[in-house]
Amino acid sequence: MTALLEVTGAVRSYSPGVGVRGVTLTVEEGEVHALVGLNGAGKTTLMRLILGMARLRSGDIRIAGTPVARMTGSRWRCVGHMLDRPFAYPELTAQRNMLVAARLRGLPASTAAEAARKALDDAGLGDYAAVRARRLSQGNRQRLGLAVAMLDEPRLLVLDEPTNALDPAGVIDLRERLRRRAARGAGVLVSSHHLDEVARIAHRITVMNRGEIAGTLDPGGTDLERALFDLVLSDDERRNRERV
Ligand SMILES: Nc1ncnc2c1ncn2[C@@H]1O[C@H](COP(=O)(O)OP(=O)(O)OP(=O)(O)O)[C@@H](O)[C@H]1O
């Protein structure tokens, strides 16, 4: 398998704040890799580094072999993302937002409108096409953000808590779509607090704690919550021992 994403010793510190302290991980082609951890563990910060939204202090991040600092516009088009607050132009309708996203992805005007309409329908937003983004419910804004992220089959998807505002139908739909994307060869890095959901789609689950990787969970394992807390606790104890 080829690594679509390679993170090596990534460091970004904040004062005060944990940030990311030497994280190494990969996402391979066809893989759903989940990031879990308690609030403030560093999941979003790591994703911001991967997407070039924050600058690394040290370490290396490559997308399909290209260092993030050297990614060009056309290379970024192969990356779909949605961070904690789904992005949409509030004054534009859902349809217009999709159209803008399609054009930014590089789709020609001749196919962008049809692609935007199809993406809206696939996201269950067909009835909301003419509604301004600021008037959409939180869940539908999240659906719109996901539809934008997944437009035009990006090779790598980086999704931060993509299910937190979705209804059960939306959660199932996203799960199926991510599975299908991965089966077609896309790589997915997804963070979530919903361990049961993560276990259903992830090939690998990495646990972050206080900016570092504390270990991994077996997606096929039982009582993942317990396993997560055990890992976090033993990681905290190790740090306390090292501090004395
Ligand atoms: N721009 C920033 N300035 C200061 N501190 C920051 C900044 N960005 C992140 N941090 C700190 O880095 C740590 C990790 O935050 P991050 O949002 O990455 O955690 P998270 O795992 O995504 O948490 P959650 O599950 O609550 O979303 C926190 O202590 C946060 O305060």
Short mmCIF file of C-alpha atoms and ligand atoms in Angstrom, two decimals:
data_model
loop_
_atom_site.label_atom_id
_atom_site.label_comp_id
_atom_site.label_asym_id
_atom_site.label_seq_id
_atom_site.Cartn_x
_atom_site.Cartn_y
_atom_site.Cartn_z
CA MET A 1 0.00 0.00 0.00
CA THR A 2 1.11 3.58 -0.67
CA ALA A 3 1.01 6.17 2.11
CA LEU A 4 -1.27 9.03 1.06
CA LEU A 5 -0.39 10.82 4.27
CA GLU A 6 2.86 10.55 6.23
CA VAL A 7 3.26 12.49 9.45
CA THR A 8 6.70 12.17 11.06
CA GLY A 9 7.57 13.68 14.42
CA ALA A 10 5.12 16.59 13.99
CA VAL A 11 5.51 19.27 16.65
CA ARG A 12 3.47 22.43 17.19
CA SER A 13 3.51 23.81 20.69
CA TYR A 14 1.35 26.52 22.23
CA SER A 15 1.74 28.33 25.47
CA PRO A 16 -0.46 27.70 27.32
CA GLY A 17 -1.91 24.64 25.59
CA VAL A 18 -0.79 21.23 24.59
CA GLY A 19 -0.67 21.41 20.80
CA VAL A 20 1.01 18.45 19.09
CA ARG A 21 4.21 16.95 20.50
CA GLY A 22 5.98 14.61 18.12
CA VAL A 23 3.22 12.72 16.33
CA THR A 24 4.02 10.07 13.72
CA LEU A 25 1.28 8.33 11.73
CA THR A 26 0.27 7.35 8.21
CA VAL A 27 -2.89 6.98 6.16
CA GLU A 28 -2.60 4.42 3.39
CA GLU A 29 -4.60 4.11 0.18
CA GLY A 30 -7.94 2.48 0.91
CA GLU A 31 -7.61 3.04 4.66
CA VAL A 32 -9.86 4.72 7.19
CA HIS A 33 -7.63 5.79 10.07
CA ALA A 34 -9.46 7.16 13.10
CA LEU A 35 -8.06 9.55 15.69
CA VAL A 36 -9.64 9.47 19.11
CA GLY A 37 -8.80 11.10 22.42
CA LEU A 38 -10.19 13.28 25.18
CA ASN A 39 -10.99 16.97 24.67
CA GLY A 40 -7.83 18.95 24.06
CA ALA A 41 -5.75 15.89 23.10
CA GLY A 42 -4.49 17.57 19.92
CA LYS A 43 -6.61 15.96 17.19
CA THR A 44 -7.78 19.18 15.55
CA THR A 45 -4.35 20.77 15.84
CA LEU A 46 -2.81 17.79 14.06
CA MET A 47 -5.39 18.07 11.27
CA ARG A 48 -4.72 21.81 10.94
CA LEU A 49 -1.00 21.01 10.52
CA ILE A 50 -1.79 18.37 7.90
CA LEU A 51 -3.92 20.86 5.97
CA GLY A 52 -1.31 23.61 6.12
CA MET A 53 -3.54 25.80 8.32
CA ALA A 54 -0.91 25.90 11.08
CA ARG A 55 2.84 25.78 10.69
CA LEU A 56 4.97 22.93 11.97
CA ARG A 57 7.68 23.82 14.51
CA SER A 58 9.50 20.62 13.59
CA GLY A 59 8.86 17.31 11.92
CA ASP A 60 7.58 16.49 8.48
CA ILE A 61 4.16 16.04 6.87
CA ARG A 62 3.76 14.71 3.32
CA ILE A 63 0.66 14.23 1.24
CA ALA A 64 1.18 11.64 -1.51
CA GLY A 65 4.91 12.24 -1.09
CA THR A 66 4.82 16.06 -1.27
CA PRO A 67 5.77 18.08 1.85
CA VAL A 68 2.80 20.19 2.93
CA ALA A 69 4.81 23.41 2.63
CA ARG A 70 5.36 22.60 -1.07
CA MET A 71 1.79 21.64 -1.97
CA THR A 72 0.47 23.54 -4.97
CA GLY A 73 -3.15 24.47 -5.64
CA SER A 74 -3.66 21.53 -7.97
CA ARG A 75 -2.29 19.09 -5.38
CA TRP A 76 -4.59 20.49 -2.69
CA ARG A 77 -7.53 19.67 -4.97
CA CYS A 78 -6.87 15.99 -4.21
CA VAL A 79 -7.53 16.66 -0.51
CA GLY A 80 -11.04 17.06 0.89
CA HIS A 81 -11.46 18.33 4.42
CA MET A 82 -13.91 19.44 7.02
CA LEU A 83 -12.68 20.75 10.35
CA ASP A 84 -14.72 21.34 13.48
CA ARG A 85 -16.79 24.21 12.04
CA PRO A 86 -18.00 23.24 8.54
CA PHE A 87 -17.08 25.98 6.11
CA ALA A 88 -19.78 27.62 4.01
CA TYR A 89 -20.36 31.16 2.73
CA PRO A 90 -23.30 32.15 4.97
CA GLU A 91 -24.99 34.45 2.45
CA LEU A 92 -24.84 31.98 -0.44
CA THR A 93 -27.43 29.27 -0.96
CA ALA A 94 -26.48 25.63 -0.49
CA GLN A 95 -26.50 25.22 -4.27
CA ARG A 96 -24.27 28.28 -4.80
CA ASN A 97 -21.84 27.09 -2.10
CA MET A 98 -21.54 23.74 -3.86
CA LEU A 99 -21.03 25.43 -7.19
CA VAL A 100 -18.25 27.65 -5.80
CA ALA A 101 -16.65 24.57 -4.22
CA ALA A 102 -16.86 22.69 -7.52
CA ARG A 103 -15.16 25.54 -9.38
CA LEU A 104 -12.46 25.82 -6.69
CA ARG A 105 -11.87 22.07 -7.09
CA GLY A 106 -11.09 22.82 -10.71
CA LEU A 107 -14.25 21.49 -12.35
CA PRO A 108 -15.02 23.32 -15.60
CA ALA A 109 -18.13 25.52 -15.71
CA SER A 110 -19.74 23.05 -18.13
CA THR A 111 -19.81 20.23 -15.53
CA ALA A 112 -19.65 22.11 -12.21
CA ALA A 113 -23.39 22.88 -11.99
CA GLU A 114 -24.39 19.27 -12.57
CA ALA A 115 -21.73 18.00 -10.13
CA ALA A 116 -22.94 20.50 -7.51
CA ARG A 117 -26.56 19.44 -7.94
CA LYS A 118 -25.68 15.75 -7.70
CA ALA A 119 -23.50 16.30 -4.61
CA LEU A 120 -26.38 18.15 -2.91
CA ASP A 121 -28.81 15.34 -3.73
CA ASP A 122 -26.34 12.69 -2.52
CA ALA A 123 -25.98 14.63 0.75
CA GLY A 124 -29.76 14.67 1.23
CA LEU A 125 -29.84 18.43 0.72
CA GLY A 126 -31.82 18.54 -2.54
CA ASP A 127 -34.78 20.24 -0.83
CA TYR A 128 -32.48 22.89 0.67
CA ALA A 129 -30.67 23.89 -2.51
CA ALA A 130 -32.17 27.40 -2.50
CA VAL A 131 -31.67 28.01 1.24
CA ARG A 132 -28.87 30.33 2.37
CA ALA A 133 -26.18 28.47 4.35
CA ARG A 134 -26.71 30.67 7.41
CA ARG A 135 -30.34 29.50 7.58
CA LEU A 136 -29.51 25.80 7.46
CA SER A 137 -29.81 23.74 10.64
CA GLN A 138 -26.54 22.72 12.29
CA GLY A 139 -26.87 19.16 10.96
CA ASN A 140 -27.62 20.33 7.43
CA ARG A 141 -24.65 22.73 7.57
CA GLN A 142 -22.53 19.75 8.50
CA ARG A 143 -24.00 17.77 5.60
CA LEU A 144 -23.11 20.68 3.31
CA GLY A 145 -19.55 20.82 4.69
CA LEU A 146 -19.17 17.08 4.12
CA ALA A 147 -20.58 17.32 0.61
CA VAL A 148 -18.02 20.03 -0.17
CA ALA A 149 -15.22 17.92 1.35
CA MET A 150 -16.19 14.85 -0.65
CA LEU A 151 -16.84 16.60 -3.96
CA ASP A 152 -15.02 15.17 -6.98
CA GLU A 153 -13.51 12.13 -5.24
CA PRO A 154 -10.50 13.52 -3.33
CA ARG A 155 -7.76 10.94 -2.75
CA LEU A 156 -7.33 12.01 0.86
CA LEU A 157 -10.13 13.04 3.21
CA VAL A 158 -9.41 14.76 6.55
CA LEU A 159 -12.56 14.98 8.64
CA ASP A 160 -12.73 16.39 12.16
CA GLU A 161 -15.72 15.04 14.09
CA PRO A 162 -17.85 14.73 10.97
CA THR A 163 -20.83 13.11 12.71
CA ASN A 164 -21.29 15.34 15.74
CA ALA A 165 -24.36 17.19 14.43
CA LEU A 166 -25.74 14.49 12.13
CA ASP A 167 -28.97 12.60 12.75
CA PRO A 168 -28.82 8.76 12.77
CA ALA A 169 -29.68 8.60 9.05
CA GLY A 170 -26.85 11.04 8.32
CA VAL A 171 -24.41 9.00 10.41
CA ILE A 172 -25.27 5.79 8.54
CA ASP A 173 -25.09 7.56 5.19
CA LEU A 174 -21.66 9.02 5.96
CA ARG A 175 -20.42 5.63 7.16
CA GLU A 176 -21.46 4.00 3.88
CA ARG A 177 -19.97 6.78 1.80
CA LEU A 178 -16.63 6.63 3.60
CA ARG A 179 -16.55 2.86 3.22
CA ARG A 180 -17.21 3.15 -0.51
CA ARG A 181 -14.57 5.87 -0.92
CA ALA A 182 -12.00 3.78 0.90
CA ALA A 183 -12.92 0.72 -1.20
CA ARG A 184 -12.17 2.84 -4.28
CA GLY A 185 -8.72 3.65 -2.88
CA ALA A 186 -9.18 6.93 -1.00
CA GLY A 187 -7.46 7.43 2.36
CA VAL A 188 -9.46 8.89 5.25
CA LEU A 189 -8.23 10.46 8.48
CA VAL A 190 -11.22 11.00 10.76
CA SER A 191 -11.50 12.15 14.36
CA SER A 192 -14.47 11.27 16.51
CA HIS A 193 -15.71 10.91 20.05
CA HIS A 194 -18.16 8.20 19.00
CA LEU A 195 -16.12 5.06 19.54
CA ASP A 196 -18.81 2.63 18.39
CA GLU A 197 -19.18 4.52 15.14
CA VAL A 198 -15.43 4.71 14.65
CA ALA A 199 -15.09 0.97 15.23
CA ARG A 200 -17.57 0.33 12.43
CA ILE A 201 -15.56 2.12 9.76
CA ALA A 202 -11.93 2.38 10.85
CA HIS A 203 -9.18 -0.01 9.82
CA ARG A 204 -6.93 1.56 12.49
CA ILE A 205 -7.71 3.61 15.59
CA THR A 206 -4.99 5.80 17.07
CA VAL A 207 -5.39 7.33 20.52
CA MET A 208 -3.98 10.81 21.16
CA ASN A 209 -3.36 12.09 24.65
CA ARG A 210 -1.92 15.47 25.62
CA GLY A 211 -0.49 16.06 22.15
CA GLU A 212 1.13 12.65 21.74
CA ILE A 213 0.14 9.22 20.51
CA ALA A 214 -0.74 7.08 23.50
CA GLY A 215 -1.39 3.86 21.58
CA THR A 216 -3.89 2.11 19.35
CA LEU A 217 -7.26 0.43 19.81
CA ASP A 218 -8.42 -2.68 18.01
CA PRO A 219 -11.49 -1.73 15.91
CA GLY A 220 -12.77 -5.28 16.39
CA GLY A 221 -12.22 -5.18 20.14
CA THR A 222 -14.88 -5.08 22.84
CA ASP A 223 -15.49 -2.24 25.31
CA LEU A 224 -13.52 0.37 23.42
CA GLU A 225 -14.41 3.07 25.95
CA ARG A 226 -12.75 1.10 28.69
CA ALA A 227 -9.72 0.40 26.49
CA LEU A 228 -9.46 4.13 25.67
CA PHE A 229 -9.57 5.19 29.31
CA ASP A 230 -7.03 2.51 30.28
CA LEU A 231 -4.64 3.75 27.59
CA VAL A 232 -5.04 7.39 28.58
CA LEU A 233 -4.61 6.59 32.25
CA SER A 234 -1.45 4.56 31.74
CA ASP A 235 -0.07 7.28 29.45
CA ASP A 236 -0.76 9.91 32.15
CA GLU A 237 0.92 7.71 34.77
CA ARG A 238 3.99 7.22 32.55
CA ARG A 239 4.31 11.00 32.13
CA ASN A 240 3.97 11.56 35.87
CA ARG A 241 6.68 8.96 36.57
CA GLU A 242 8.98 10.59 33.99
CA ARG A 243 8.41 14.00 35.56
CA VAL A 244 9.61 12.88 39.04
N1 LIG B 1 -4.11 28.52 18.28
C1 LIG B 1 -3.93 27.99 19.49
N2 LIG B 1 -3.49 28.76 20.52
C2 LIG B 1 -3.29 28.25 21.75
N3 LIG B 1 -3.51 26.96 22.07
C3 LIG B 1 -3.94 26.14 21.09
C4 LIG B 1 -4.18 26.61 19.76
N4 LIG B 1 -4.59 25.56 19.00
C5 LIG B 1 -4.62 24.49 19.83
N5 LIG B 1 -4.24 24.84 21.08
C6 LIG B 1 -4.16 23.96 22.23
O1 LIG B 1 -3.75 22.67 21.81
C7 LIG B 1 -4.44 21.67 22.57
C8 LIG B 1 -5.09 20.69 21.65
O2 LIG B 1 -6.30 21.26 21.12
P1 LIG B 1 -7.13 20.55 19.98
O3 LIG B 1 -8.24 21.46 19.60
O4 LIG B 1 -6.21 20.10 18.92
O5 LIG B 1 -7.70 19.26 20.72
P2 LIG B 1 -8.77 18.19 20.24
O6 LIG B 1 -8.18 16.85 20.51
O7 LIG B 1 -9.21 18.47 18.86
O8 LIG B 1 -9.94 18.45 21.27
P3 LIG B 1 -11.55 18.29 21.14
O9 LIG B 1 -11.83 16.83 21.23
O10 LIG B 1 -12.02 19.05 22.34
O11 LIG B 1 -11.98 18.91 19.86
C9 LIG B 1 -5.37 22.39 23.51
O12 LIG B 1 -4.71 22.51 24.75
C10 LIG B 1 -5.54 23.74 22.86
O13 LIG B 1 -5.82 24.73 23.80
#
